[in-house]
Structures are given as C-alpha cells and as structure tokens.
Coordinates of C-alpha atoms in Angstrom, one line a residue:
M851 CA -104.2 31.3 -169.2
R852 CA -105.6 34.9 -169.2
Y853 CA -102.4 36.2 -170.8
K854 CA -99.5 34.9 -172.8
L855 CA -96.9 37.6 -171.9
V856 CA -96.1 39.1 -168.5
I857 CA -94.0 42.3 -168.7
F858 CA -92.2 43.5 -165.6
D859 CA -90.6 46.8 -164.8
W860 CA -87.2 46.4 -163.1
D861 CA -86.4 49.1 -160.5
G862 CA -89.0 49.1 -157.7
T863 CA -90.8 46.1 -159.1
L864 CA -88.3 43.3 -159.1
M865 CA -85.3 45.0 -157.5
D866 CA -85.3 47.2 -154.4
S867 CA -83.0 49.8 -155.9
E868 CA -84.7 53.1 -155.0
P869 CA -82.2 54.1 -152.1
R870 CA -79.2 53.5 -154.4
I871 CA -80.7 55.5 -157.2
V872 CA -81.6 58.4 -154.9
S873 CA -78.1 58.4 -153.4
A874 CA -76.4 58.3 -156.8
M875 CA -78.3 61.2 -158.1
H876 CA -77.6 63.2 -155.0
N877 CA -73.9 62.5 -155.3
A878 CA -73.9 63.2 -159.0
A879 CA -75.4 66.7 -158.4
V880 CA -72.8 67.4 -155.8
S881 CA -70.0 66.3 -158.1
C882 CA -71.3 68.7 -160.7
Q883 CA -71.6 71.5 -158.2
L884 CA -75.4 71.6 -158.4
A885 CA -77.8 71.7 -155.5
P886 CA -79.3 68.2 -155.1
V887 CA -83.0 67.9 -155.6
S888 CA -85.2 66.2 -153.1
A889 CA -85.4 62.5 -152.7
Q890 CA -89.1 62.7 -153.7
S891 CA -88.1 64.4 -157.0
V892 CA -85.6 61.7 -157.8
K893 CA -88.2 59.0 -157.0
S894 CA -90.6 60.7 -159.5
I895 CA -88.2 60.1 -162.4
I896 CA -87.4 56.4 -161.7
G897 CA -88.3 54.5 -164.8
M898 CA -87.3 57.2 -167.3
S899 CA -84.2 56.9 -169.4
L900 CA -81.3 58.6 -167.7
P901 CA -81.1 61.5 -170.2
Q902 CA -84.8 62.2 -169.8
A903 CA -84.5 61.9 -166.0
V904 CA -81.6 64.4 -165.9
D905 CA -83.4 66.8 -168.2
T906 CA -86.5 66.6 -165.9
L907 CA -84.6 67.2 -162.7
Y908 CA -82.2 69.9 -164.1
P909 CA -84.0 71.5 -167.1
S910 CA -82.0 74.8 -166.8
H911 CA -78.6 73.1 -166.7
S912 CA -78.5 71.5 -170.1
M913 CA -74.8 72.2 -170.5
L914 CA -74.1 69.9 -167.5
H915 CA -76.4 67.0 -168.5
A916 CA -73.7 64.8 -170.1
Q917 CA -71.5 65.4 -167.0
L918 CA -74.4 64.6 -164.7
I919 CA -75.1 61.4 -166.5
D920 CA -71.5 60.2 -166.3
A921 CA -71.4 61.2 -162.6
Y922 CA -74.6 59.3 -161.9
K923 CA -73.3 56.2 -163.6
H924 CA -70.1 56.4 -161.6
H925 CA -71.8 56.9 -158.2
Y926 CA -74.4 54.2 -158.9
Q927 CA -71.9 51.6 -159.9
S928 CA -69.5 52.4 -157.1
S929 CA -72.2 52.5 -154.4
T930 CA -72.2 50.0 -151.6
I931 CA -76.0 50.3 -151.0
A932 CA -77.5 46.9 -151.5
T933 CA -80.1 46.3 -154.2
P934 CA -81.7 43.0 -153.4
L935 CA -84.5 41.4 -155.4
F936 CA -87.9 41.8 -153.7
D937 CA -89.2 38.7 -151.9
G938 CA -90.8 36.3 -154.4
A939 CA -89.2 37.7 -157.5
K940 CA -87.5 34.5 -158.5
T941 CA -90.2 32.1 -157.3
V942 CA -92.9 34.0 -159.2
M943 CA -90.9 33.9 -162.4
Q944 CA -90.3 30.2 -161.9
S945 CA -94.1 29.7 -161.5
L946 CA -94.9 31.7 -164.5
K947 CA -92.5 29.8 -166.7
R948 CA -93.9 26.5 -165.5
R949 CA -97.4 27.7 -166.5
G950 CA -96.1 28.5 -170.0
Y951 CA -96.0 32.3 -169.9
K952 CA -93.5 34.4 -171.7
I953 CA -91.7 36.9 -169.5
A954 CA -90.4 40.3 -170.5
I955 CA -88.6 43.2 -168.9
A956 CA -89.4 46.9 -169.8
T957 CA -87.0 49.1 -168.0
G958 CA -85.5 52.6 -167.8
K959 CA -82.1 51.0 -167.3
G960 CA -79.6 50.8 -170.1
R961 CA -78.8 47.6 -171.8
P962 CA -75.4 46.9 -170.2
G963 CA -76.8 47.4 -166.7
L964 CA -79.9 45.3 -167.4
D965 CA -77.9 42.4 -168.8
R966 CA -75.4 42.5 -165.9
L967 CA -78.2 42.5 -163.3
L968 CA -80.1 39.7 -165.1
S969 CA -77.0 37.6 -165.0
E970 CA -76.0 38.4 -161.4
T971 CA -79.5 37.7 -160.1
G972 CA -80.1 34.6 -162.1
L973 CA -83.3 35.9 -163.6
D974 CA -81.8 35.7 -167.1
Q975 CA -82.9 32.0 -167.2
Y976 CA -86.5 33.1 -167.0
V977 CA -86.7 36.2 -169.1
D978 CA -87.5 35.6 -172.8
L979 CA -87.2 39.2 -174.1
S980 CA -86.5 42.7 -172.8
R981 CA -86.3 46.3 -173.8
S982 CA -84.1 49.0 -172.2
S983 CA -84.3 52.8 -172.4
D984 CA -81.3 53.1 -174.8
E985 CA -83.1 50.9 -177.3
T986 CA -86.5 52.7 -177.5
D987 CA -88.2 55.9 -176.6
S988 CA -88.2 56.5 -172.8
K989 CA -91.2 55.7 -170.6
P990 CA -93.9 56.8 -170.5
S991 CA -93.9 56.4 -174.3
P992 CA -95.4 52.9 -175.0
D993 CA -92.7 52.3 -177.7
M994 CA -90.9 49.6 -175.7
L995 CA -94.2 47.8 -175.0
N996 CA -95.1 47.8 -178.7
Q997 CA -91.7 46.4 -179.6
L998 CA -92.1 43.6 -177.0
L999 CA -95.5 42.7 -178.3
N1000 CA -94.2 42.5 -181.8
E1001 CA -91.2 40.4 -180.8
A1002 CA -93.3 38.0 -178.7
N1003 CA -96.0 37.9 -181.5
V1004 CA -98.8 38.6 -179.1
C1005 CA -101.6 41.1 -179.2
V1006 CA -102.1 43.8 -176.5
S1007 CA -105.0 41.9 -174.9
Q1008 CA -102.7 38.9 -174.3
A1009 CA -100.2 40.9 -172.3
V1010 CA -100.1 42.6 -168.9
M1011 CA -97.7 45.2 -167.5
V1012 CA -96.5 45.0 -163.9
G1013 CA -94.9 48.1 -162.4
D1014 CA -94.5 50.3 -159.3
T1015 CA -94.8 53.8 -160.8
T1016 CA -97.3 56.0 -162.4
I1017 CA -94.9 56.1 -165.4
D1018 CA -95.2 52.3 -165.8
L1019 CA -99.0 52.3 -165.6
K1020 CA -99.4 55.4 -167.9
M1021 CA -97.2 53.6 -170.5
A1022 CA -99.5 50.6 -170.5
Q1023 CA -102.6 52.7 -170.4
A1024 CA -101.6 54.5 -173.5
I1025 CA -102.1 51.3 -175.6
N1026 CA -104.9 49.9 -173.5
M1027 CA -102.7 47.1 -172.0
D1028 CA -103.9 45.6 -168.8
R1029 CA -101.7 46.7 -165.9
I1030 CA -101.0 45.6 -162.3
G1031 CA -99.5 47.9 -159.8
V1032 CA -97.2 47.0 -156.9
S1033 CA -97.4 49.0 -153.7
F1034 CA -93.9 48.2 -152.3
G1035 CA -91.8 50.2 -154.8
V1036 CA -91.7 53.9 -155.5
C1037 CA -95.4 54.8 -155.6
R1038 CA -98.1 54.0 -153.1
A1039 CA -101.4 52.3 -154.0
Q1040 CA -103.4 55.6 -154.0
E1041 CA -101.0 57.1 -156.5
L1042 CA -101.4 54.2 -158.9
L1043 CA -105.2 53.8 -158.7
P1044 CA -106.0 56.8 -161.1
Y1045 CA -104.3 54.7 -163.9
H1046 CA -106.9 52.0 -163.4
P1047 CA -104.8 48.9 -162.7
I1048 CA -106.6 45.6 -162.5
V1049 CA -105.2 45.4 -158.9
V1050 CA -102.4 46.8 -156.8
I1051 CA -100.6 44.0 -155.1
D1052 CA -98.6 44.2 -151.8
E1053 CA -96.2 41.4 -152.6
L1054 CA -95.1 39.7 -155.8
Q1055 CA -96.5 36.3 -154.9
Q1056 CA -100.0 37.8 -155.2
L1057 CA -99.4 38.3 -158.9
L1058 CA -100.0 34.6 -159.6
E1059 CA -103.7 35.1 -158.5
Y1060 CA -104.3 37.6 -161.3
V1061 CA -102.6 36.3 -164.4

C-alpha cells in the first residue's frame, strides 16, 4: 500500500451537489434583497466554510452575513434539486476498505449536514474519521488535514487528498501532502494542474490505480 489514509472532499468529489449549492446561494441573495453573484463566483467558494464563503462573495455587506447564512441553509435544505453520489463513490470506498485503507472526509460542510448525508448515502459505514468546517479553520487552511493526520496517527507521506477544487489541492499542497484531482466536479483539469496533483482522474474508479 502506497498510503494508509485516503482523504476525500465531499461536494463535487463524492456528491454532485454543485447545482443545488449555486441555486441556494442565488435564492439566499434574493431573500436578502441583494443582487445574486454569478454561478461561476459561487462555484469558486465551494469547499470553504459557509461564513468564509459569504464573506468572499459579499464582502461589503457584513451586516447581512448572518441573514445570508440562515437563508442559504433554508434554501439548500428545502431545495428539490437532487444531489446524487458520483458513479463509483460507494464501490471505490468498499474497495479501499477491503484493501485496509483508512478513509476520511475533509469538507466545507458543517457537522450536522455531513453526518446526515453520510447516514443517508450509507457511506458512514466506510468512513473512519472526518472534519467539517465548523470544527477547524476553513479550507484552504490545512488545519483539518493536520487534525485528521493526528487522529489517524499517520504521517503526511502516508496520506493522500482527493478533491475537485483548487481550494482542496492548495490545502494539501500547503503541508506537502500528495493530492489527486478529479475533473468531474467544480474545476476542470487545467485549473487543477498548477497545484501539481499526482494525477487528475475523470472518474472515481480510476482512483484505485493510484493509491
């Protein structure tokens, strides 16, 4: 085994949630009587904690940030836009567990949302440990990766980060952790390559060739 710990991002890596996130942020802005930002702008903050995302998108409206956060949560939770797992998510985790890997999640989601989704998707039976954005500094700070390494009792050379955004890869690069990009989420391969991933894969099943 090349690694002992495989760390996955959630949104855009395991779950196809980008359309729902973009829609919820648009509706939250309208609810707060703000002009919605572009879909591309919303995509650029996927992976950050919600407070940091709102601050990045609406830096001159700090008085409305708490209202925006509440509105976003409401619209995301009440949305009817489906958020399926990407093809291969469950089978890849099953294969990794059979091979003896520990599996972790490092996400911009909050703990309640992550726990709910892990249970609903059935991935909770494969995930050994996780960190959410309300427990650590927001990505791209490597704080959550360092915490996961400590909890798993592995060194950085024994772990790999799998993510779909420049934020994910920048986080891993900050502590010289190996990283693998995925091209089917928020960012395209050419956007990820400057962060020197081992590889950028086009489907999750390919991950098994590189770990």
